[in-house]
Coordinates of C-alpha atoms in Angstrom, one line a residue:
Chain A
X28 CA -3.5 5.6 -8.3
X29 CA -4.2 5.3 -4.6
X30 CA -5.8 8.3 -3.0
X31 CA -3.5 10.5 -1.0
X32 CA -5.2 11.2 2.3
X33 CA -3.8 13.7 4.8
X34 CA -1.0 13.4 7.2
X35 CA -1.6 15.1 10.4
X36 CA 1.6 16.6 11.9
X37 CA 1.6 17.5 15.6
X38 CA 4.4 20.0 15.8
X39 CA 3.8 21.6 19.2
X40 CA 5.6 19.9 21.9
X41 CA 2.8 20.2 24.4
X42 CA -0.1 19.0 22.3
X43 CA -2.0 15.9 23.4
X44 CA -4.1 13.7 21.1
X45 CA -7.4 12.2 22.0
X46 CA -10.5 10.9 20.5
X47 CA -14.1 12.0 20.6
X48 CA -16.4 9.6 18.7
X49 CA -15.2 9.7 15.1
X50 CA -12.9 12.7 15.6
X51 CA -9.2 13.1 16.3
X52 CA -9.0 15.8 18.9
X53 CA -5.9 17.9 19.6
X54 CA -5.6 19.4 23.1
X55 CA -3.3 21.8 24.8
X56 CA -3.6 22.2 28.6
X57 CA -6.9 20.2 28.5
X58 CA -8.4 22.7 26.0
X59 CA -9.4 21.6 22.5
X60 CA -7.2 23.2 19.9
X61 CA -8.5 21.5 16.8
X62 CA -10.4 18.4 15.6
X63 CA -10.5 16.3 12.5
X64 CA -12.7 13.4 11.3
X65 CA -10.5 10.3 11.2
X66 CA -11.8 9.5 7.7
X67 CA -9.7 12.2 6.0
X68 CA -6.4 11.1 7.8
X69 CA -4.2 8.2 6.9
X70 CA -1.1 9.2 8.9
X71 CA -0.4 10.9 12.2
X72 CA 3.1 12.0 13.0
X73 CA 3.7 13.4 16.5
X74 CA 6.6 15.6 17.2
X75 CA 5.4 15.8 20.8
X76 CA 6.3 14.2 24.1
X77 CA 2.8 14.0 25.5
X78 CA 1.4 11.3 23.3
X79 CA -2.1 10.1 22.7
X80 CA -5.0 8.5 24.5
X81 CA -5.3 4.7 24.2
X82 CA -8.7 5.2 22.7
X83 CA -7.2 7.2 19.8
X84 CA -4.6 4.4 19.3
X85 CA -7.6 2.0 19.0
X86 CA -9.3 4.3 16.5
X87 CA -6.1 4.4 14.4
X88 CA -5.7 0.6 14.6
X89 CA -9.2 -0.1 13.4
X90 CA -8.9 2.3 10.5
X91 CA -5.4 1.6 9.3
X92 CA -4.1 5.0 10.3
X93 CA -0.4 4.9 11.0
X94 CA 0.7 6.7 14.1
X95 CA 4.3 7.7 14.5
X96 CA 6.3 9.4 17.3
X97 CA 9.3 11.5 16.7
X98 CA 11.2 13.8 19.0
X99 CA 10.7 17.6 18.3
X100 CA 14.0 17.5 16.4
X101 CA 12.7 14.7 14.2
X102 CA 14.5 11.7 15.6
X103 CA 12.3 8.7 15.1
X104 CA 11.1 7.1 18.4
X105 CA 8.5 4.5 17.2
X106 CA 5.4 3.7 15.3
X107 CA 2.2 2.2 16.2
X108 CA 1.2 -0.4 13.6
X109 CA -2.1 -2.1 13.5
X110 CA -2.9 -5.5 12.2
X111 CA -0.2 -6.7 9.9
X112 CA -1.2 -6.4 6.3
X113 CA -0.6 -8.9 3.6
X114 CA 0.8 -12.3 3.1
X115 CA 3.0 -14.3 5.3
X116 CA 4.4 -16.0 2.2
X117 CA 5.6 -12.7 0.9
X118 CA 7.4 -11.9 4.1
X119 CA 9.0 -15.3 4.3
X120 CA 10.4 -14.9 0.7
X121 CA 11.7 -11.5 1.7
X122 CA 13.6 -13.1 4.6
X123 CA 15.0 -15.8 2.3
X124 CA 16.3 -13.2 -0.1
X125 CA 17.8 -11.2 2.8
X126 CA 19.6 -14.3 4.0
X127 CA 21.0 -15.0 0.6
X128 CA 23.8 -12.6 -0.4
X129 CA 23.7 -13.5 -4.0
X130 CA 20.1 -12.7 -4.4
X131 CA 19.9 -9.7 -2.1
X132 CA 22.9 -7.9 -3.7
X133 CA 21.0 -7.7 -6.9
X134 CA 18.3 -5.6 -5.1
X135 CA 20.9 -3.6 -3.3
X136 CA 22.8 -2.8 -6.5
X137 CA 19.7 -1.6 -8.2
X138 CA 18.7 0.6 -5.4
X139 CA 22.1 2.2 -5.3
X140 CA 22.3 2.6 -9.1
X141 CA 19.0 4.5 -8.8
X142 CA 20.4 6.5 -5.9
X143 CA 23.6 7.6 -7.5
X144 CA 22.0 8.1 -10.9
X145 CA 19.4 10.4 -9.3
X146 CA 22.2 12.4 -7.4
X147 CA 23.9 12.7 -10.7
X148 CA 20.7 13.9 -12.5
X149 CA 20.4 16.6 -9.9
X150 CA 24.0 17.7 -10.4
X151 CA 23.5 17.8 -14.2
X152 CA 20.2 19.6 -13.8
X153 CA 21.6 22.2 -11.5
X154 CA 24.6 22.8 -13.8
X155 CA 22.2 23.4 -16.7
X156 CA 19.8 25.7 -14.8
X157 CA 22.5 27.8 -13.1
X158 CA 25.4 27.9 -15.5
X159 CA 27.5 30.9 -14.9
X160 CA 26.6 31.1 -11.2
X161 CA 28.4 27.9 -10.3
X162 CA 31.9 26.4 -10.5
X163 CA 31.4 24.3 -13.7
X164 CA 34.6 22.4 -13.5
X165 CA 33.6 21.1 -10.0
X166 CA 30.2 20.0 -11.3
X167 CA 31.8 18.3 -14.3
X168 CA 34.3 16.4 -12.1
X169 CA 31.5 15.3 -9.7
X170 CA 29.4 14.2 -12.7
X171 CA 32.3 12.1 -14.1
X172 CA 33.1 10.5 -10.7
X173 CA 29.5 9.6 -10.1
X174 CA 29.3 8.0 -13.5
X175 CA 32.4 6.0 -12.6
X176 CA 30.8 4.8 -9.4
X177 CA 27.8 3.7 -11.4
X178 CA 30.0 1.6 -13.7
X179 CA 31.7 0.1 -10.6
X180 CA 28.4 -0.9 -9.0
X181 CA 27.4 -2.8 -12.1
X182 CA 30.5 -5.1 -11.8
X183 CA 30.6 -5.4 -8.0
X184 CA 30.2 -8.9 -6.5
X185 CA 30.1 -8.5 -2.8
X186 CA 28.3 -6.1 -0.4
X187 CA 31.3 -4.8 1.3
X188 CA 32.7 -3.4 -1.9
X189 CA 29.3 -2.1 -2.7
X190 CA 29.3 -0.2 0.6
X191 CA 32.7 1.2 -0.2
X192 CA 31.6 2.5 -3.6
X193 CA 28.4 3.9 -2.2
X194 CA 30.3 5.8 0.5
X195 CA 32.7 7.3 -2.1
X196 CA 29.8 8.3 -4.3
X197 CA 28.1 10.0 -1.4
X198 CA 31.2 12.0 -0.5
X199 CA 31.7 13.0 -4.1
X200 CA 28.1 14.2 -4.3
X201 CA 28.4 16.2 -1.1
X202 CA 31.2 18.2 -2.7
X203 CA 28.7 20.2 -4.7
X204 CA 26.3 20.8 -1.8
X205 CA 27.9 24.2 -1.0
X206 CA 27.3 25.2 -4.6
X207 CA 23.6 24.1 -4.5
X208 CA 23.2 27.1 -2.2
X209 CA 22.7 30.3 -4.2
X210 CA 21.6 32.7 -1.5
X211 CA 22.4 33.3 2.2
X212 CA 25.7 31.4 1.7
X213 CA 27.0 32.5 5.1
X214 CA 24.0 30.9 6.9
X215 CA 23.8 27.8 4.8
X216 CA 27.4 26.7 4.8
X217 CA 27.7 22.9 4.3
X218 CA 30.8 21.3 5.8
X219 CA 30.2 17.6 5.0
X220 CA 27.4 15.5 6.2
X221 CA 26.9 15.4 10.0
X222 CA 24.1 13.4 11.6
X223 CA 24.6 12.8 15.3
X224 CA 24.0 15.7 15.8
X225 CA 23.7 17.9 12.7
X226 CA 26.2 20.7 13.0
X227 CA 24.9 23.2 10.5
X228 CA 21.6 24.4 9.1
X229 CA 21.8 22.4 5.9
X230 CA 22.5 19.2 7.8
X231 CA 19.7 20.0 10.2
X232 CA 17.2 20.2 7.3
X233 CA 18.6 17.1 5.5
X234 CA 18.2 15.1 8.7
X235 CA 14.7 16.3 9.3
X236 CA 13.7 15.6 5.7
X237 CA 15.3 12.1 5.7
X238 CA 13.5 11.2 8.9
X239 CA 10.1 12.3 7.4
X240 CA 10.9 10.3 4.2
X241 CA 12.0 7.2 6.2
X242 CA 8.7 7.3 8.0
X243 CA 6.8 7.5 4.7
X244 CA 8.8 4.6 3.3
X245 CA 8.2 2.5 6.3
X246 CA 4.4 3.1 6.0
X247 CA 4.6 2.2 2.4
X248 CA 6.4 -1.1 2.9
X249 CA 4.0 -2.1 5.7
X250 CA 1.0 -1.2 3.6
X251 CA 2.0 -3.8 0.9
X252 CA 2.8 -6.4 3.6
X253 CA 6.6 -6.3 3.6
X254 CA 8.6 -6.3 6.8
X255 CA 10.2 -2.9 7.0
X256 CA 12.9 -4.1 9.4
X257 CA 14.5 -6.7 7.1
X258 CA 16.6 -5.1 4.4
X259 CA 18.6 -6.3 1.5
X260 CA 21.4 -3.6 1.7
X261 CA 21.2 -2.4 5.2
X262 CA 21.7 -5.3 7.5
X263 CA 19.7 -6.2 10.5
X264 CA 20.1 -4.2 13.6
X265 CA 17.6 -4.2 16.5
X266 CA 15.2 -1.4 16.1
X267 CA 16.5 -0.3 12.7
X268 CA 14.0 -0.3 9.8
X269 CA 16.5 -1.6 7.3
X270 CA 14.1 -2.2 4.4
X271 CA 12.8 1.3 4.8
X272 CA 16.3 2.6 4.7
X273 CA 17.0 0.6 1.6
X274 CA 14.0 2.3 0.0
X275 CA 15.0 5.7 1.2
X276 CA 18.2 5.5 -0.8
X277 CA 16.3 5.8 -4.1
X278 CA 14.6 9.0 -3.0
X279 CA 17.1 10.9 -0.9
X280 CA 18.3 13.2 -3.7
X281 CA 15.1 13.4 -5.7
X282 CA 12.7 14.1 -2.8
X283 CA 14.7 15.5 0.1
X284 CA 17.9 17.2 -1.3
X285 CA 16.0 19.1 -4.1
X286 CA 13.4 20.1 -1.6
X287 CA 15.9 21.4 1.0
X288 CA 17.9 23.4 -1.5
X289 CA 14.7 24.9 -3.0
X290 CA 13.6 26.0 0.5
X291 CA 17.0 27.8 0.9
X292 CA 17.2 29.2 -2.6
X293 CA 13.7 30.5 -2.5
X294 CA 14.5 32.2 0.8
X295 CA 11.7 30.3 2.6
X296 CA 14.1 29.6 5.5
X297 CA 16.7 31.8 7.1
X298 CA 18.9 31.8 10.2
X299 CA 16.0 32.7 12.5
X300 CA 14.4 29.3 11.8
X301 CA 17.2 27.4 13.5
X302 CA 18.3 26.9 17.1
X303 CA 21.9 26.2 18.0
X304 CA 22.6 24.2 21.2
X305 CA 25.6 24.6 23.4
X306 CA 27.3 21.5 21.9
X307 CA 27.1 23.1 18.4
X308 CA 24.2 21.0 17.2
X309 CA 21.7 22.8 14.9
X310 CA 18.0 22.2 14.8
X311 CA 15.0 23.6 13.1
X312 CA 13.0 25.5 15.7
X313 CA 9.2 25.6 16.0
X314 CA 8.7 28.2 13.3
X315 CA 11.3 26.5 11.0
X316 CA 9.7 23.1 11.5
X317 CA 6.3 24.4 10.6
X318 CA 7.5 26.1 7.5
X319 CA 9.4 22.9 6.5
X320 CA 6.3 20.7 7.0
X321 CA 3.9 23.1 5.3
X322 CA 6.1 23.2 2.2
X323 CA 6.7 19.5 2.5
X324 CA 2.9 18.9 2.4
X325 CA 2.5 21.1 -0.7
X326 CA 5.4 19.3 -2.4
X327 CA 3.7 16.0 -1.7
X328 CA 0.9 16.8 -4.1
X329 CA 3.2 17.6 -7.1
X330 CA 2.4 15.1 -9.8
X331 CA 5.0 13.3 -11.7
X332 CA 4.9 10.5 -14.3
X333 CA 6.5 7.4 -12.8
X334 CA 9.0 6.3 -15.4
X335 CA 8.4 2.6 -15.0
X336 CA 4.6 2.3 -14.6
X337 CA 4.0 5.3 -16.9
X338 CA 1.3 6.7 -14.7
X339 CA 0.8 10.0 -13.1
X340 CA 1.6 9.7 -9.4
X341 CA 1.7 12.3 -6.6
X342 CA 5.2 12.7 -5.4
X343 CA 4.7 11.2 -2.0
X344 CA 3.1 8.1 -3.4
X345 CA 6.4 7.2 -5.0
X346 CA 7.5 5.2 -2.0
X347 CA 4.2 3.4 -2.1
X348 CA 4.6 2.5 -5.8
X349 CA 8.2 1.3 -5.2
X350 CA 7.0 -0.8 -2.2
X351 CA 4.5 -2.4 -4.5
X352 CA 7.1 -3.0 -7.2
X353 CA 9.4 -4.5 -4.6
X354 CA 6.6 -6.8 -3.4
X355 CA 6.0 -7.8 -7.0
X356 CA 9.6 -8.7 -7.6
X357 CA 9.8 -10.6 -4.3
X358 CA 6.8 -12.7 -5.2
X359 CA 8.0 -13.2 -8.8
X360 CA 5.3 -11.1 -10.4
X361 CA 8.2 -9.2 -12.0
X362 CA 11.4 -10.8 -13.3
X363 CA 13.5 -8.3 -11.1
X364 CA 13.1 -5.1 -9.2
X365 CA 12.8 -1.8 -11.1
X366 CA 14.1 0.9 -8.8
X367 CA 12.9 4.5 -9.0
X368 CA 15.0 6.3 -11.7
X369 CA 14.7 10.0 -11.4
Chain B
X27 CA -12.3 -35.5 -5.1
X28 CA -12.7 -34.7 -1.5
X29 CA -11.1 -31.9 0.6
X30 CA -10.3 -31.9 4.3
X31 CA -11.5 -29.0 6.4
X32 CA -8.1 -27.2 6.5
X33 CA -8.1 -26.9 2.8
X34 CA -11.5 -25.3 2.5
X35 CA -11.6 -21.9 0.6
X36 CA -14.1 -19.1 1.2
X37 CA -17.4 -19.8 -0.6
X38 CA -17.8 -16.1 -1.3
X39 CA -14.5 -16.2 -3.2
X40 CA -16.1 -17.9 -6.2
X41 CA -17.8 -14.7 -7.3
X42 CA -14.4 -12.9 -7.2
X43 CA -12.9 -15.7 -9.2
X44 CA -15.7 -15.5 -11.8
X45 CA -15.3 -11.7 -12.0
X46 CA -11.5 -11.9 -12.2
X47 CA -9.1 -14.7 -11.3
X48 CA -6.4 -12.3 -10.2
X49 CA -8.8 -10.3 -8.0
X50 CA -9.6 -13.5 -6.2
X51 CA -5.9 -14.4 -5.9
X52 CA -5.0 -11.0 -4.5
X53 CA -7.7 -11.2 -1.9
X54 CA -7.6 -14.9 -0.9
X55 CA -4.0 -15.9 -1.6
X56 CA -2.2 -12.6 -1.1
X57 CA -4.6 -11.3 1.6
X58 CA -4.9 -7.8 0.1
X59 CA -8.1 -5.9 0.3
X60 CA -9.1 -2.4 -0.6
X61 CA -12.4 -0.7 -0.2
X62 CA -14.0 1.4 -2.8
X63 CA -17.6 2.8 -3.1
X64 CA -18.9 -0.5 -4.4
X65 CA -17.5 -2.6 -1.6
X66 CA -18.6 0.0 1.0
X67 CA -22.1 0.0 -0.3
X68 CA -22.2 -3.8 -0.2
X69 CA -21.2 -3.8 3.4
X70 CA -23.7 -1.2 4.3
X71 CA -26.4 -3.4 2.6
X72 CA -25.1 -6.4 4.4
X73 CA -25.7 -4.7 7.7
X74 CA -29.3 -4.3 6.8
X75 CA -29.7 -7.7 5.2
X76 CA -32.2 -8.6 7.9
X77 CA -34.8 -6.2 6.6
X78 CA -37.8 -7.8 8.2
X79 CA -39.7 -7.7 4.9
X80 CA -41.0 -11.2 5.6
X81 CA -42.1 -12.4 9.0
X82 CA -39.5 -14.8 10.5
X83 CA -42.0 -17.5 11.0
X84 CA -45.4 -18.6 9.6
X85 CA -47.4 -21.7 9.8
X86 CA -45.8 -23.2 6.7
X87 CA -42.4 -21.5 6.5
X88 CA -39.6 -20.2 8.6
X89 CA -36.4 -18.3 8.0
X90 CA -32.9 -19.1 9.2
X91 CA -30.1 -16.6 9.0
X92 CA -26.3 -17.0 9.1
X93 CA -26.2 -20.7 8.5
X94 CA -22.7 -22.1 8.3
X95 CA -22.3 -24.4 5.3
X96 CA -19.5 -26.4 3.7
X97 CA -18.9 -28.9 1.0
X98 CA -16.0 -31.4 1.1
X99 CA -16.4 -32.2 -2.5
X100 CA -16.0 -28.6 -3.6
X101 CA -13.7 -27.7 -0.7
X102 CA -15.7 -24.5 0.1
X103 CA -17.2 -23.2 3.2
X104 CA -19.1 -20.0 4.2
X105 CA -22.1 -18.4 5.8
X106 CA -25.4 -17.9 4.1
X107 CA -27.4 -14.8 4.7
X108 CA -30.9 -16.1 4.5
X109 CA -32.4 -19.5 4.0
X110 CA -36.1 -20.0 3.8
X111 CA -37.7 -23.3 4.7
X112 CA -41.1 -24.2 3.3
X113 CA -43.3 -27.1 4.5
X114 CA -43.0 -29.8 1.9
X115 CA -43.6 -33.5 2.1
X116 CA -40.5 -34.1 0.0
X117 CA -38.3 -32.0 2.3
X118 CA -36.1 -32.9 5.2
X119 CA -37.0 -33.2 8.9
X120 CA -35.4 -31.3 11.8
X121 CA -35.1 -32.1 15.5
X122 CA -37.8 -30.2 17.4
X123 CA -39.8 -29.3 14.3
X124 CA -42.8 -31.1 13.1
X125 CA -43.1 -32.1 9.5
X126 CA -40.8 -31.9 6.6
X127 CA -39.2 -28.7 5.2
X128 CA -37.6 -27.8 1.9
X129 CA -34.9 -25.1 2.0
X130 CA -34.4 -22.3 -0.6
X131 CA -31.5 -19.8 -0.4
X132 CA -32.2 -16.1 -0.9
X133 CA -29.0 -14.3 -1.7
X134 CA -29.1 -10.5 -1.2
X135 CA -27.3 -8.4 -3.7
X136 CA -26.9 -4.6 -4.1
X137 CA -27.8 -3.0 -7.4
X138 CA -29.6 -4.9 -10.1
X139 CA -29.3 -8.2 -12.0
X140 CA -25.9 -8.5 -13.6
X141 CA -25.3 -9.3 -17.3
X142 CA -22.9 -12.0 -16.4
X143 CA -23.4 -15.1 -14.3
X144 CA -21.3 -14.1 -11.2
X145 CA -24.2 -13.9 -8.8
X146 CA -25.8 -17.1 -10.2
X147 CA -22.5 -19.0 -9.8
X148 CA -22.2 -17.9 -6.2
X149 CA -25.8 -19.0 -5.6
X150 CA -25.3 -22.4 -7.1
X151 CA -22.1 -22.9 -5.1
X152 CA -24.1 -21.9 -2.0
X153 CA -26.8 -24.4 -2.9
X154 CA -24.3 -27.2 -3.4
X155 CA -22.8 -26.4 0.0
X156 CA -26.2 -26.3 1.7
X157 CA -27.2 -29.6 0.1
X158 CA -24.1 -31.3 1.5
X159 CA -24.5 -29.7 4.9
X160 CA -28.2 -30.6 5.3
X161 CA -28.1 -33.7 3.2
X162 CA -30.9 -32.6 0.9
X163 CA -31.8 -31.8 -2.7
X164 CA -32.4 -28.2 -3.9
X165 CA -33.6 -27.6 -7.5
X166 CA -34.0 -23.8 -7.3
X167 CA -33.2 -20.8 -5.2
X168 CA -33.4 -17.0 -5.4
X169 CA -31.3 -13.8 -6.0
X170 CA -32.8 -10.7 -4.4
X171 CA -31.7 -7.4 -5.9
X172 CA -31.9 -4.5 -3.6
X173 CA -32.1 -1.4 -5.9
X174 CA -34.8 -3.0 -8.1
X175 CA -36.4 -4.8 -5.1
X176 CA -36.8 -7.9 -7.2
X177 CA -36.5 -11.6 -6.4
X178 CA -35.3 -13.8 -9.2
X179 CA -35.8 -17.6 -9.3
X180 CA -32.7 -19.5 -10.5
X181 CA -32.9 -23.2 -11.6
X182 CA -29.9 -25.1 -10.3
X183 CA -29.1 -27.0 -13.4
X184 CA -26.5 -29.7 -14.0
X185 CA -24.6 -27.3 -16.3
X186 CA -24.3 -24.7 -13.6
X187 CA -23.2 -27.3 -11.0
X188 CA -20.5 -28.5 -13.4
X189 CA -19.2 -25.0 -13.8
X190 CA -19.0 -24.6 -10.0
X191 CA -17.0 -27.8 -9.8
X192 CA -14.7 -26.6 -12.5
X193 CA -14.1 -23.2 -10.8
X194 CA -13.5 -24.7 -7.3
X195 CA -11.0 -27.2 -8.7
X196 CA -9.1 -24.3 -10.4
X197 CA -9.2 -22.2 -7.3
X198 CA -7.7 -25.0 -5.3
X199 CA -5.0 -25.5 -7.9
X200 CA -3.9 -21.8 -7.6
X201 CA -4.2 -21.9 -3.8
X202 CA -2.0 -25.0 -3.5
X203 CA 0.7 -23.5 -5.7
X204 CA 0.4 -20.1 -3.8
X205 CA 0.2 -18.5 -7.2
X206 CA -1.8 -15.3 -7.8
X207 CA -3.1 -15.6 -11.4
X208 CA -1.7 -13.1 -13.9
X209 CA -3.5 -10.0 -14.7
X210 CA -5.5 -9.6 -17.9
X211 CA -6.5 -6.0 -18.6
X212 CA -10.2 -5.8 -19.4
X213 CA -13.0 -3.4 -19.0
X214 CA -14.0 -4.6 -15.5
X215 CA -10.6 -3.4 -14.2
X216 CA -11.8 0.2 -13.7
X217 CA -14.5 -1.0 -11.4
X218 CA -12.2 -3.0 -9.3
X219 CA -11.2 -1.8 -5.8
X220 CA -7.8 -3.6 -6.2
X221 CA -6.9 -1.7 -9.4
X222 CA -3.9 0.1 -7.8
X223 CA -2.6 -3.0 -6.1
X224 CA -3.0 -5.2 -9.2
X225 CA -1.4 -2.8 -11.8
X226 CA -3.0 -4.7 -14.6
X227 CA -1.7 -2.5 -17.4
X228 CA 1.9 -2.9 -16.3
X229 CA 1.5 -6.7 -16.3
X230 CA 0.0 -6.6 -19.8
X231 CA 2.9 -4.8 -21.4
X232 CA 5.9 -5.7 -19.3
X233 CA 9.0 -3.6 -19.8
X234 CA 12.5 -4.9 -19.9
X235 CA 13.8 -3.8 -16.5
X236 CA 17.5 -3.8 -17.4
X237 CA 16.8 -1.6 -20.4
X238 CA 14.7 0.7 -18.2
X239 CA 17.6 1.2 -15.8
X240 CA 20.2 1.6 -18.5
X241 CA 18.2 4.1 -20.5
X242 CA 17.5 6.2 -17.4
X243 CA 21.2 6.3 -16.4
X244 CA 22.4 7.4 -19.7
X245 CA 19.7 9.9 -20.6
X246 CA 21.0 13.4 -19.8
X247 CA 17.7 14.8 -18.7
X248 CA 15.5 13.7 -15.8
X249 CA 13.5 10.7 -16.8
X250 CA 10.9 11.7 -14.2
X251 CA 10.2 15.1 -15.6
X252 CA 8.3 18.2 -14.5
X253 CA 9.7 18.6 -11.0

């Protein structure tokens, strides 16, 4: 499989990025904090407001290093993408499918089957691993309802109904989120999914994780030459990377949710890693963010066997593999799209 | 058969096509490219291709670099590294040069002579393009192998020319149909920089995708284990 190079995360708000020959140089108040040769980096993600020098942007462009900007709380601002990869024919076929409800719903259904199936797998797994510590009847109910949603998706004929089923399944799944927390239950109380802004610590971490994942999915799609802004399930909206969001669905539970609850249950995060704003919004603070990212980086290198291609793949290459499979399905190399089944 | 300029394919693609049809298709139809140690080495060598191991000009020979050539009958075009011209009464004449000159291509390659004919095929295609461009006849040319420092003379036979015609016609067929040839898994695959993009093993034993999804849904345990 493709080599996983490093992602450079800039987590201090007052860091500035520049270039010195073949090095990426990080500066604070004009003083050099650190430097890295560009060859070992394939991704730079800045959680900083100061930005980068044009000459670093050029270095990234020439070497296919993707450069993304997020706010310190993880809200996506934009990405610098170099020369577009791949084939115009592939992208044109992608647009044709997106314009055709009958064709695109097949992709959407598969992604959502994978999403709900993977949520359900996590519920089952948690029940198995922690029987006695949890409310088993709640878990059993959620399991049954998710299975029902899966059956409904198989029969659905239009995207609006599909959205309805998906929304219900998501709410069902969130009902066990409080029970996924085994320690520090007072700090990590989950009261339903809140995004704009996140209103509790669990939501704060989920949002942060989803935005990192979205970024990885967007890179993956663009690497194989797909247009990350044109989706099959998420419809077009200016500035929204709809195809990346489609792809994220398959990995939400498997990559982010499991990760967030393991951070909590292993007591790697606690209340001192969060800031609460006056309006009640909750965010990871500097310390929290750096713990999150450090563990996220470690997790990336976990190897799993991809169930479709039967090859060992590092966890964070999964979006890349799926992007490839998506491209193959679009260009008819595969009879249909095999989503990631956890 | 004659092609118009817009239809010309890259001359260098013929060696990819010989090595693996699919590799050629991924690079030239699908515009995918990935570097590995072999391709990086090749580029490094290319930078140094003008090793001045021969003087550029003598009384009875001169060297021309980076000549653009094309062939409308093959529908190929490209740039040649090195062409040597020797004084020869059966050769061709140039404006501003006295006498007649016979061209020979010297194609630089990293490593050593290959067991298969991929370098030879490329050289023959180059010769055919050069012949059409300069309107001349070339009966032999050379492959230069860097790591063994050896120049090998290749006779441009009718048999080889037919093979090049055959390849270019097939390349045009795939290109017109925008079809990347299917993968065949063979021992060359491990050497290929496009291995990860191509996924040849998956194409060789395709799974039934509906069964794959169904099985995953109804298996109680994680399909994707160990995490």
